[in-house]
GROMACS .gro file of C-alpha atoms in nm:
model
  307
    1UNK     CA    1  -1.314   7.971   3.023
    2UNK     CA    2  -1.093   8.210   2.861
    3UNK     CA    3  -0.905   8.531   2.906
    4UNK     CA    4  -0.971   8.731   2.577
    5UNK     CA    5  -1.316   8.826   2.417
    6UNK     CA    6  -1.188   8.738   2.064
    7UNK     CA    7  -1.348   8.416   1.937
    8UNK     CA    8  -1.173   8.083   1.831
    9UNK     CA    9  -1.239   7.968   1.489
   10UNK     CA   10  -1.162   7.603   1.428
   11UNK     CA   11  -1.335   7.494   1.093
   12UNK     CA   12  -1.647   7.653   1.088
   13UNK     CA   13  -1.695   7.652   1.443
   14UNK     CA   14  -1.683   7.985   1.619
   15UNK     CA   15  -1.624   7.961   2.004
   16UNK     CA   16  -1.754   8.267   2.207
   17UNK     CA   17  -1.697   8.203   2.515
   18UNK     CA   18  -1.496   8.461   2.749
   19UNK     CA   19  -1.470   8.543   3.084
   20UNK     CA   20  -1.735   8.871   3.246
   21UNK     CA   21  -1.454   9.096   3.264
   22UNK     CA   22  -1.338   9.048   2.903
   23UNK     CA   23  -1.698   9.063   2.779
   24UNK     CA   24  -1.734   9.401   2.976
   25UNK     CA   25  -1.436   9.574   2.895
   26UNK     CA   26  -1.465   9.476   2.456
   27UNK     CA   27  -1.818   9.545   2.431
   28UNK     CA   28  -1.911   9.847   2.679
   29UNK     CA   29  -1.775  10.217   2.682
   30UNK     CA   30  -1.868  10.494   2.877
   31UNK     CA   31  -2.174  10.685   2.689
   32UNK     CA   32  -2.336  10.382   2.548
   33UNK     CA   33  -2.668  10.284   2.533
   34UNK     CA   34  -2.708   9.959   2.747
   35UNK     CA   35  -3.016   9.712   2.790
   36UNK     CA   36  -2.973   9.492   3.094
   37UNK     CA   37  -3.348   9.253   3.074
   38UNK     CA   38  -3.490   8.985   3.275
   39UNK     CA   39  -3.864   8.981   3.415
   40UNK     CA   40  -3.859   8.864   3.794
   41UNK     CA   41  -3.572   8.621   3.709
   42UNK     CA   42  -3.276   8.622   3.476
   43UNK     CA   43  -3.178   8.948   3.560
   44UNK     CA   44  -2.783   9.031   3.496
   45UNK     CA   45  -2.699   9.107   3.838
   46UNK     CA   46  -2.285   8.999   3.814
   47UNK     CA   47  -2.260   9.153   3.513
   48UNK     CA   48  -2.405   9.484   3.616
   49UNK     CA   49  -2.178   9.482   3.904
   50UNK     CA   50  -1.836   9.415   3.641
   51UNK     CA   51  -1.936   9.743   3.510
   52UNK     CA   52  -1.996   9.901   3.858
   53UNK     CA   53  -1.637   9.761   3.929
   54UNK     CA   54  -1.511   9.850   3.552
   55UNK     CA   55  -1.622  10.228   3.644
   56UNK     CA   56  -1.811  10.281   3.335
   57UNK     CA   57  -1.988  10.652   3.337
   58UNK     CA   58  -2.213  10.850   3.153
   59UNK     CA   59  -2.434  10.551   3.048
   60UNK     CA   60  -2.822  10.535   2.960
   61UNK     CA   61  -2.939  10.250   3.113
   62UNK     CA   62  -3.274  10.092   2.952
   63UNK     CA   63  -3.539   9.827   3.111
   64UNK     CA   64  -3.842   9.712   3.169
   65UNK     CA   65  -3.861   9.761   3.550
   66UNK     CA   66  -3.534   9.926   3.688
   67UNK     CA   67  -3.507   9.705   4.026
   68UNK     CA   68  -3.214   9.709   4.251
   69UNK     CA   69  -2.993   9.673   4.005
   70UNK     CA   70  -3.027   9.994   3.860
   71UNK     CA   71  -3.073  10.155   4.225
   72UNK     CA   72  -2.659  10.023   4.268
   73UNK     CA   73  -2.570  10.143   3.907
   74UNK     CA   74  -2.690  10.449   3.950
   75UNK     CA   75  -2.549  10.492   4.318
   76UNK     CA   76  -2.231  10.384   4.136
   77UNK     CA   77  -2.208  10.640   3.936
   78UNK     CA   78  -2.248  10.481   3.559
   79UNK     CA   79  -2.588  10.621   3.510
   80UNK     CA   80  -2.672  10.947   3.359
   81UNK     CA   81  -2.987  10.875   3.206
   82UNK     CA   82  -3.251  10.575   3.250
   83UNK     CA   83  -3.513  10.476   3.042
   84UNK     CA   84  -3.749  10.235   3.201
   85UNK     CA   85  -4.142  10.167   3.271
   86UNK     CA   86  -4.256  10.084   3.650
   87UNK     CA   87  -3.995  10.147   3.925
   88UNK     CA   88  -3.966   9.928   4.204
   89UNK     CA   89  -3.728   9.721   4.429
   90UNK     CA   90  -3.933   9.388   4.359
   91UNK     CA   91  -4.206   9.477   4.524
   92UNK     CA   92  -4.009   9.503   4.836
   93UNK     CA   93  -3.969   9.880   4.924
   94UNK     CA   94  -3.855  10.191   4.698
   95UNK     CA   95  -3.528  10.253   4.472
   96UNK     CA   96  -3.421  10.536   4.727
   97UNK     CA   97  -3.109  10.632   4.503
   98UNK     CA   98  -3.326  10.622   4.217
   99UNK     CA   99  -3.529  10.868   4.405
  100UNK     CA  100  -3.295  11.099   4.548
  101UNK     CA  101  -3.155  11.132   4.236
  102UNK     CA  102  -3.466  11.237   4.009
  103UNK     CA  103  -3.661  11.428   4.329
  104UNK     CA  104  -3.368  11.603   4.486
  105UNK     CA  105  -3.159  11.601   4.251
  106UNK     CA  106  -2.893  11.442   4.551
  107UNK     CA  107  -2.589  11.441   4.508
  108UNK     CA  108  -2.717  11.508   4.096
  109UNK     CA  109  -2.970  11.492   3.905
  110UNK     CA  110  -3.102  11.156   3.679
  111UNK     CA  111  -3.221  11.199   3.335
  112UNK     CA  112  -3.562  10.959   3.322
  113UNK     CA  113  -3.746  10.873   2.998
  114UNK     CA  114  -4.071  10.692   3.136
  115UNK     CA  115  -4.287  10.420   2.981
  116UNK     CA  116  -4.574  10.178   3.038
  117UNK     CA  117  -4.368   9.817   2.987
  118UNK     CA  118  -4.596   9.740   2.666
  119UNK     CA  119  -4.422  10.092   2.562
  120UNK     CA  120  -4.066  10.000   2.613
  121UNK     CA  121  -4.145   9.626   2.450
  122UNK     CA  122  -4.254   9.788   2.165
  123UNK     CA  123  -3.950  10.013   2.159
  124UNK     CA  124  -3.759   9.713   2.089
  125UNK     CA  125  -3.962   9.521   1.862
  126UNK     CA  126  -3.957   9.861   1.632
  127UNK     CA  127  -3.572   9.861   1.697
  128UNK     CA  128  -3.503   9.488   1.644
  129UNK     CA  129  -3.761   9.543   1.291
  130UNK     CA  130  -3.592   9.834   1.230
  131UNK     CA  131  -3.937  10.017   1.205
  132UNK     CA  132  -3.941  10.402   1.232
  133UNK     CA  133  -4.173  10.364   1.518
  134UNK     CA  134  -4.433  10.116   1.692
  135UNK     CA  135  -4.804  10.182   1.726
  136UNK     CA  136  -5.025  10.105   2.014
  137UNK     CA  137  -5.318  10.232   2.165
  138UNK     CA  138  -5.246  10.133   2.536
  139UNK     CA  139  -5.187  10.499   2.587
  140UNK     CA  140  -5.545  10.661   2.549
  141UNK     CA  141  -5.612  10.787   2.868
  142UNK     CA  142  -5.283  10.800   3.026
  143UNK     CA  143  -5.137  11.120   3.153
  144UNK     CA  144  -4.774  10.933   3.009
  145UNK     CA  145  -4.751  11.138   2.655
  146UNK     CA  146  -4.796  11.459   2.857
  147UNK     CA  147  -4.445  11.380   3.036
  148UNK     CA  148  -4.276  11.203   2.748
  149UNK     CA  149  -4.278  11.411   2.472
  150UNK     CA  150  -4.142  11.092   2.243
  151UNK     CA  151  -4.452  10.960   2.298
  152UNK     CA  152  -4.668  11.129   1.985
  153UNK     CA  153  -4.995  11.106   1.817
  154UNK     CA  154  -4.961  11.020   1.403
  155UNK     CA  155  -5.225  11.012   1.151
  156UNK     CA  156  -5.364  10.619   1.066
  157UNK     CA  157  -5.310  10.618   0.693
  158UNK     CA  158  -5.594  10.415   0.672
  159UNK     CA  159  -5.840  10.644   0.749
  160UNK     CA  160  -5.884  10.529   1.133
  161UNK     CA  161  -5.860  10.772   1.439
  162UNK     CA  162  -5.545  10.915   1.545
  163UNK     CA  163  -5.278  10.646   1.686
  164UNK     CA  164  -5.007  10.685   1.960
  165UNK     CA  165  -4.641  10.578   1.842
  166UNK     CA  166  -4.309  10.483   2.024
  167UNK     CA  167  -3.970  10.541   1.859
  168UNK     CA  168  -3.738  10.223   1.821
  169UNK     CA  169  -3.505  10.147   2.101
  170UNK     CA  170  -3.147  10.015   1.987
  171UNK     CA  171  -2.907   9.972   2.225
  172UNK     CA  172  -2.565   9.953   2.161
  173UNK     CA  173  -2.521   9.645   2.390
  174UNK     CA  174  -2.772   9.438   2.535
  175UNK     CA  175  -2.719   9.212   2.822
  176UNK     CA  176  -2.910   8.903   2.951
  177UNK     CA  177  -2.882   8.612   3.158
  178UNK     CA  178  -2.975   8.272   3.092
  179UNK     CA  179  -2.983   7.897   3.198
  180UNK     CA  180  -2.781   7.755   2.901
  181UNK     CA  181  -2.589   7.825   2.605
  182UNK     CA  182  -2.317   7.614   2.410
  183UNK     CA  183  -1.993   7.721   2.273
  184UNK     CA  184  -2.085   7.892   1.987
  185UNK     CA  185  -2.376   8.108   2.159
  186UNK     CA  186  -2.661   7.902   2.086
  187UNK     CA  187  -2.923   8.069   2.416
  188UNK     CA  188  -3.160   7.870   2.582
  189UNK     CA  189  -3.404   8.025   2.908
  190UNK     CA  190  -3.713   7.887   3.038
  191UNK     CA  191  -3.950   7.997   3.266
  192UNK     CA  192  -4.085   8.369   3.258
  193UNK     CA  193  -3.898   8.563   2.995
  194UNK     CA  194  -3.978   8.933   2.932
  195UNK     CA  195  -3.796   9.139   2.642
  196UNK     CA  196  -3.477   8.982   2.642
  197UNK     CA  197  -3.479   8.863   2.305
  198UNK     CA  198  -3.639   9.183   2.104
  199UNK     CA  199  -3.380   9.332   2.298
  200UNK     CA  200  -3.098   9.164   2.191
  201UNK     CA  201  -3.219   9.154   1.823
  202UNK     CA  202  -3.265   9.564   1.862
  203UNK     CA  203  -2.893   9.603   1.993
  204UNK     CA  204  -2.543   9.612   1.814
  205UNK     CA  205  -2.362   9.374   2.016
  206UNK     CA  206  -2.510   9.118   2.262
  207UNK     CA  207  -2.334   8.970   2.588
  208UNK     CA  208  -2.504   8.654   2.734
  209UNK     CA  209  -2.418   8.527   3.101
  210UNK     CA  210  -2.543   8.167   3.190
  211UNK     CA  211  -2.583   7.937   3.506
  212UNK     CA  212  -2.351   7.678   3.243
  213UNK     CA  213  -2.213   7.602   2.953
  214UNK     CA  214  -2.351   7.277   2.755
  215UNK     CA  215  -2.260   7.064   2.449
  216UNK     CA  216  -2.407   7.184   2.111
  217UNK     CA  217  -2.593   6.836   2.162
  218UNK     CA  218  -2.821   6.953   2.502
  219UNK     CA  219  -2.859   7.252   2.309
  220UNK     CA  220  -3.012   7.010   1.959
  221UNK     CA  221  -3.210   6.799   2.175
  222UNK     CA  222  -3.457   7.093   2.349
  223UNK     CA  223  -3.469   7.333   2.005
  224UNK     CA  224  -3.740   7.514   2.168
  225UNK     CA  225  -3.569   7.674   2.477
  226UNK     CA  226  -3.393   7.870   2.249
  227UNK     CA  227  -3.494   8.191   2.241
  228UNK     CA  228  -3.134   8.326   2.117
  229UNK     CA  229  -2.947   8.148   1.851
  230UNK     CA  230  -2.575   8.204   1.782
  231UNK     CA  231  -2.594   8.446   1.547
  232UNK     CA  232  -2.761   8.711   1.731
  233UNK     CA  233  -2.489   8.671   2.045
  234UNK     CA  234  -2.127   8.805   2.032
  235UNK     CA  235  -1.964   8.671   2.404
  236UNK     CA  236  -2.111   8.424   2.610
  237UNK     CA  237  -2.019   8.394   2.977
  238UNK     CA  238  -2.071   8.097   3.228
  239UNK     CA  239  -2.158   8.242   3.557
  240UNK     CA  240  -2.335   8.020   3.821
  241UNK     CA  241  -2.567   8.239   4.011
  242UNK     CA  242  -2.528   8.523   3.804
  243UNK     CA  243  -2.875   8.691   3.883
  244UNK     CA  244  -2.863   8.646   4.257
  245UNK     CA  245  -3.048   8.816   4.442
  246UNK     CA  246  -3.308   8.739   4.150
  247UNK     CA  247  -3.383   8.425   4.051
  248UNK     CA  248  -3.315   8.133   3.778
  249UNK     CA  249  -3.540   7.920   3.706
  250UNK     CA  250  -3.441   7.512   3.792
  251UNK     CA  251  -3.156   7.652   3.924
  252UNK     CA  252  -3.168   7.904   4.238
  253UNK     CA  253  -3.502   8.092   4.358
  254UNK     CA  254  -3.518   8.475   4.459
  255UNK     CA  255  -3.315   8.605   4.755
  256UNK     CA  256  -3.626   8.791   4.914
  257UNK     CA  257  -3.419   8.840   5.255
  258UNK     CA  258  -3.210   9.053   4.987
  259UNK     CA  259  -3.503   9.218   4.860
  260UNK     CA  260  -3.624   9.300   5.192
  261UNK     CA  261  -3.301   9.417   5.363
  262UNK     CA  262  -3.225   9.648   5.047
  263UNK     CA  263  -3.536   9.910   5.132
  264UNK     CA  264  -3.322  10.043   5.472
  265UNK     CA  265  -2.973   9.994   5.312
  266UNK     CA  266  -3.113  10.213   4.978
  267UNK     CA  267  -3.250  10.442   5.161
  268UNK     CA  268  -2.927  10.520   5.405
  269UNK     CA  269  -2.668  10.685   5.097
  270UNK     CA  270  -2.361  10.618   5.333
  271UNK     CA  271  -2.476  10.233   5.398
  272UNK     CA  272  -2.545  10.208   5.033
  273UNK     CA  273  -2.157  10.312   4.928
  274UNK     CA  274  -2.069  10.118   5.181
  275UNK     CA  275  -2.228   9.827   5.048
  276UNK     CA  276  -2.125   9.896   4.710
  277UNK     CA  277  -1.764   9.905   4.798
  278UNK     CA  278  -1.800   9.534   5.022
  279UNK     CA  279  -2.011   9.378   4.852
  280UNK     CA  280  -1.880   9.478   4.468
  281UNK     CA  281  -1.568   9.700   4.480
  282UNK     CA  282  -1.411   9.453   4.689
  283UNK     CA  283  -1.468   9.141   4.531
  284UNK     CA  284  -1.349   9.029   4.228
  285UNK     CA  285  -1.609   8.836   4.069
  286UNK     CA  286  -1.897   8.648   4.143
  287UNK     CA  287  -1.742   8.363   4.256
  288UNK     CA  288  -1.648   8.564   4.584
  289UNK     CA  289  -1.950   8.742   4.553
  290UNK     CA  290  -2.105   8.371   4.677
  291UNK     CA  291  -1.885   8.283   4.871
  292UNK     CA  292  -1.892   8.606   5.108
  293UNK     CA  293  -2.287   8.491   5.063
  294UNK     CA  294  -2.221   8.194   5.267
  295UNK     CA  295  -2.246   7.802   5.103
  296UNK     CA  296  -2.533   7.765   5.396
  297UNK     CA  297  -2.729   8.073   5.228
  298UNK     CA  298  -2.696   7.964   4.913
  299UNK     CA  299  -2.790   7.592   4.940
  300UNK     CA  300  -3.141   7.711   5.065
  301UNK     CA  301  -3.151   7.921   4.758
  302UNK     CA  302  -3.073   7.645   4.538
  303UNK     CA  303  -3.368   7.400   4.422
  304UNK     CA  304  -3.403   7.034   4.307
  305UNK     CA  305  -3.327   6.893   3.965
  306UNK     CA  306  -3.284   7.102   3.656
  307UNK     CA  307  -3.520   7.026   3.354
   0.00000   0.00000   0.00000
């Protein structure tokens, strides 16, 4: 890997591979718009915690189901506002920082923009289409629009009844993880996938962190696992075990101790900073991140053969 986010240009080959803290420090600023997907797997973990360790602030933070990711973000301090749909700790407990922070107000308050997840998916198909807004009619009924005043009602020019709309959703960076990708950003994930690639389309710059890095060859043979081709990717990152305590598919399965033990530690502030500071502060990268995990942990993590 290398040190510096600028690409290599050899020909008409353009090499965009960098290393997370590189990636990080060219592409995200403090008061940006960021997009950190995954559904149940493939979620960004390492690099959300090289912008913990980065000290970004004043960020809004977007997703389709804030998890405990965006509980350690926020208790970080990056986070001023979040817009998400369904928060939970992976069905494992609450996000208490989350929760302190929007019911108390402890130690401040957190701006919240709330939406079903067919709400914020159509956010970013509007923003990747460039659309003014996104129609839907998932919610008639819902008490949502009365708490989110970007939620509105518009005429159907068609003569049909009234229609709720979303606005677009364009982040300035969106960040994903991923099985695969080769040198010149070529994307490939399997399994469940969520939003991650209307979100990348909808954003200005995308950063991509995968379990490895393969030959433009692996890449030709499986065209289909491709959900994000080079040109919609600006710095790709090999990280093994990049979306621990998630999972990724062929490659590791969820941490559900993790997910378990994090109800008691999120809901303690102190234990939470203090976890913060061991388990991200003090480390410099995810490759100490595992091995403070323990090899024995992690081999029961780890599955068979990879597709």
């Amino acid at each position: 890997m290398t040190a510096t986010i600028a690409t290599k240009v050899t020909g008409e080959v353009t090499d965009k591979v960098t290393d997370l803290p590189a990636a990080i420090a060219a592409h995200v600023r403090d008061g940006m718009t960021i997009a950190l997907e995954g559904f149940g797997h493939l979620i960004p973990f390492a690099a959300a915690h090289e912008i913990i360790r980065q000290g970004r602030r004043d960020l809004t933070v977007c997703r389709m189901t804030p998890d405990i990711m965006y509980d350690q973000l926020v208790a970080a301090g990056c986070v001023s506002k979040l817009v998400a749909s369904f928060f939970a700790s992976g069905s494992a407990g609450s996000l208490h920082e989350v929760r302190r922070r929007i019911e108390r107000a402890d130690p401040e308050p957190l701006e919240v923009e709330e939406y079903s997840h067919y709400g914020m998916l159509c956010r970013y198909e509007a923003g990747a289409a460039n659309l003014p807004f996104f129609p839907l009619r998932s919610y008639a009924g819902s008490d949502l629009p009365k708490l989110n005043p970007n939620i509105r009602k518009v005429a159907d020019p068609f003569g049909g009844p009234d229609i709720y709309v979303v606005p677009p959703l364009r982040p300035d960076v969106t960040i994903v993880h991923a099985q695969r990708a080769d040198r010149l950003g070529n994307v490939q994930m399997w399994g469940i996938t969520g939003a991650q690639q209307e979100a990348a389309y909808a954003a200005t710059r995308v950063i991509v962190t995968v379990e490895e890095i393969v030959e433009d060859e692996v890449v030709r043979a499986d065209p289909n696992r491709t959900l994000l081709p080079a040109h919609a990717v600006d710095a790709v990152v090999e990280v093994p075990g990049g979306a621990h305590p998630s999972y990724t598919h062929d490659h590791y399965v969820r941490d559900n101790d993790f997910y378990r033990d994090w109800e008691p530690i999120s809901r303690d502030r102190t234990r939470l900073l203090a976890w913060l500071d061991e388990w991200v502060h003090d480390l410099p990268d995810r490759q100490a991140y595992l091995a403070k995990l323990g090899a024995s942990r992690w081999s029961e993590l780890e599955t068979g053969e990879r597709a």
